[in-house]
mmCIF file of C-alpha atoms in Angstrom:
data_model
loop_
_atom_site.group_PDB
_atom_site.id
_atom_site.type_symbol
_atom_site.label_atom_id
_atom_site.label_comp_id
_atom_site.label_asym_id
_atom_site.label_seq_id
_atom_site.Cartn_x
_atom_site.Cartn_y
_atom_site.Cartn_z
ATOM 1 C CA UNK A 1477 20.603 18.816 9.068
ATOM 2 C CA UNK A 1478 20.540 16.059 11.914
ATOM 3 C CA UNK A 1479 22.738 18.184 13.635
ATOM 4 C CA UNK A 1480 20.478 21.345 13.948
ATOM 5 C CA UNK A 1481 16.823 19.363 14.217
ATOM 6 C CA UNK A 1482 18.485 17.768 17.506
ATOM 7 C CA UNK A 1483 19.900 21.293 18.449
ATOM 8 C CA UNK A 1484 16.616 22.861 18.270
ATOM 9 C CA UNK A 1485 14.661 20.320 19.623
ATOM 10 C CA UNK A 1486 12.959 19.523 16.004
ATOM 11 C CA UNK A 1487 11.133 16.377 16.330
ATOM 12 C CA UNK A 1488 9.844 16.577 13.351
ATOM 13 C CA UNK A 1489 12.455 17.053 11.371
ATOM 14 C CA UNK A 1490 14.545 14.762 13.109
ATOM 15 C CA UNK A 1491 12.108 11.622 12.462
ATOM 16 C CA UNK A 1492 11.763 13.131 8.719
ATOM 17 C CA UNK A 1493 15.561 13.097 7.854
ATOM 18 C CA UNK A 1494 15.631 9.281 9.909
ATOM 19 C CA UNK A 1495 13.123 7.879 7.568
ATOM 20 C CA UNK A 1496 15.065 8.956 4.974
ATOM 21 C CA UNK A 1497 19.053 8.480 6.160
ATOM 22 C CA UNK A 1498 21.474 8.158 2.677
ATOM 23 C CA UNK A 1499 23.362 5.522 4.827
ATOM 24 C CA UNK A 1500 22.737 2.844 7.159
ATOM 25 C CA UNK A 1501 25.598 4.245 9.629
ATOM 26 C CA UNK A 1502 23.754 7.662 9.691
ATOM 27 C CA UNK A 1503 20.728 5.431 10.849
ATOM 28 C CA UNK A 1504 22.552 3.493 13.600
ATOM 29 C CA UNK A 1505 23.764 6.860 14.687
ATOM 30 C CA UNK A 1506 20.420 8.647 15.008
ATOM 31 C CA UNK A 1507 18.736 5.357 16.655
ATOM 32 C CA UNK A 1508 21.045 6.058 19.863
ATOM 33 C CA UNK A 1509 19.225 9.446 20.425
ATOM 34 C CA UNK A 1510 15.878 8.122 19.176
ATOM 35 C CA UNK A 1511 14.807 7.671 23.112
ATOM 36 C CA UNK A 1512 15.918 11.449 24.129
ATOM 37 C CA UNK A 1513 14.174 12.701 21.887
ATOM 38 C CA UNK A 1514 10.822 11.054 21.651
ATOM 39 C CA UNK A 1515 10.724 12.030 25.131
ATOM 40 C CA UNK A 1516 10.988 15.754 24.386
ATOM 41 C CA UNK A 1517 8.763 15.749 21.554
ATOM 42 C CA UNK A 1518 6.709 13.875 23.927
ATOM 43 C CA UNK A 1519 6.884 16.315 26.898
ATOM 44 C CA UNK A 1520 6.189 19.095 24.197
ATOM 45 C CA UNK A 1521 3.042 17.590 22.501
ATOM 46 C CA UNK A 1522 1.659 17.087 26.190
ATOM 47 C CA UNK A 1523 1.790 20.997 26.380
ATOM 48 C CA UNK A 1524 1.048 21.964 22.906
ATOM 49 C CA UNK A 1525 -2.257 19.778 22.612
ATOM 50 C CA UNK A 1526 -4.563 20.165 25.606
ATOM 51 C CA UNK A 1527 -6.802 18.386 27.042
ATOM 52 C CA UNK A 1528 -6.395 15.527 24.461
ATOM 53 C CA UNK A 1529 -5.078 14.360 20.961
ATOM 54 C CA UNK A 1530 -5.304 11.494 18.593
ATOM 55 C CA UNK A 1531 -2.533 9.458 19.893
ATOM 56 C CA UNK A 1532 -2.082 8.168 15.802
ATOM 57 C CA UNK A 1533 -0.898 11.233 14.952
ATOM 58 C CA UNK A 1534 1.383 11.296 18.068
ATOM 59 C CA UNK A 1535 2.948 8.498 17.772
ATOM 60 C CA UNK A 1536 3.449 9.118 13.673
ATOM 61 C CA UNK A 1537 5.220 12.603 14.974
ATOM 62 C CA UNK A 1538 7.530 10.279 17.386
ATOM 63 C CA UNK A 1539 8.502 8.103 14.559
ATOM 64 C CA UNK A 1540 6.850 5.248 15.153
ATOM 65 C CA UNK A 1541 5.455 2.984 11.994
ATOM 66 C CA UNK A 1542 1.619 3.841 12.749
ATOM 67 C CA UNK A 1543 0.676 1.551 10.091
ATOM 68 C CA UNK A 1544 2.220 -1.325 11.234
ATOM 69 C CA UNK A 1545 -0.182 -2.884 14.130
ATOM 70 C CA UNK A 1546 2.895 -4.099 16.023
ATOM 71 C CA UNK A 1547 4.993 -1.130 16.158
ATOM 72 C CA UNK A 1548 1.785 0.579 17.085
ATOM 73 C CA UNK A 1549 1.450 -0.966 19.772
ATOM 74 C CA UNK A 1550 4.834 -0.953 20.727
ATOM 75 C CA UNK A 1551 4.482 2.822 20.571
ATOM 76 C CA UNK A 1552 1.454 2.856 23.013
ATOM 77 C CA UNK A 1553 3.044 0.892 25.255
ATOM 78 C CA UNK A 1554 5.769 3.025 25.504
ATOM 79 C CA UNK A 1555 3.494 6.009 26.019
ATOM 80 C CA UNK A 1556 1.833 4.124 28.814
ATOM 81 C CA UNK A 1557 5.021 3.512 30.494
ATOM 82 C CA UNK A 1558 5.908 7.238 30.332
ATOM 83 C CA UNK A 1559 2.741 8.105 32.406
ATOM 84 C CA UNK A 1560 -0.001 8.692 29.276
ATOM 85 C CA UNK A 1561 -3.229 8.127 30.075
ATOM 86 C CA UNK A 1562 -5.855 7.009 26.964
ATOM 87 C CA UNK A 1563 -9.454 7.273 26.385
ATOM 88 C CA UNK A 1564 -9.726 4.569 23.912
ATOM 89 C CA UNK A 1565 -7.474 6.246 20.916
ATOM 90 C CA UNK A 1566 -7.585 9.770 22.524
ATOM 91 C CA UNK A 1567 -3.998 11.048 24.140
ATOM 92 C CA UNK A 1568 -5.751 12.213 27.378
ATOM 93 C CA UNK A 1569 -2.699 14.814 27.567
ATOM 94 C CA UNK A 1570 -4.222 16.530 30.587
ATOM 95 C CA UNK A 1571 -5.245 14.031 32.607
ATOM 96 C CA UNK A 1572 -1.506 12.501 31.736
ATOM 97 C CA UNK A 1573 1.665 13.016 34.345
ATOM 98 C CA UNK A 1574 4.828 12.500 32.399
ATOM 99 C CA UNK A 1575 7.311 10.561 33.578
ATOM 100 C CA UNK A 1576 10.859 8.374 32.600
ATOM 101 C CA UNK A 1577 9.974 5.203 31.026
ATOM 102 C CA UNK A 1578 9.401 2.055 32.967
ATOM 103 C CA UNK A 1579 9.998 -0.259 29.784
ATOM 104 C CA UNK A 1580 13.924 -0.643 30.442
ATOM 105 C CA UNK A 1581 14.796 0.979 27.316
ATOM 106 C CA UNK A 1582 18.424 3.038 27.960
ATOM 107 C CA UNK A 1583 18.014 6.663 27.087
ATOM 108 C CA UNK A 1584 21.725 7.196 26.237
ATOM 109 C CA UNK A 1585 23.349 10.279 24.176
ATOM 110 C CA UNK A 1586 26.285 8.428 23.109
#
């Protein structure tokens, strides 16, 4: 099931079937391509949603914990680095220019 959601690009499903890995190898496996994908699911929300959208719900769809303050903003800090622009809690996804991360984080497909 990991398999396909990453083959089709499935965001969604992908951050689904993490939250709910059998084993804690299948977990350490699907935290190496966390980074790839976030950034497609973030490249596609930024054309699927226009002009703007709640950035809760985006960052819930990119697997962060949205109701844990610090992995919030962890999240929105990492959205910021990638180029988002904000309007308080709005995604401003037109007014946004997408772009690699800035935070140092390794975007690796091993």
């Amino acid at each position: 099931q990991v398999r396909a959601a990453v083959a089709d690009n499935d965001y969604h499903k992908f951050f689904a079937l993490q939250d709910n890995a059998p084993t804690k190898t299948g977990c350490i496996l699907m935290d190496k391509i966390v980074p790839s994908i976030r950034k497609t699911a973030l490249e596609r929300i930024c054309k699927a949603y226009r002009p703007n959208v709640c950035a809760f719900f985006v960052l819930k769809e990119m697997g962060f914990d949205v109701e844990d303050k610090n992995d919030y903003m962890l999240g929105k800090e990492w959205m910021e680095s990638c180029g988002c622009k904000f309007d308080g809690e709005v995604f401003l996804t037109k007014d946004s220019v997408l772009k690699e991360s800035t935070l140092g984080v390794k975007n690796s497909l091993i």
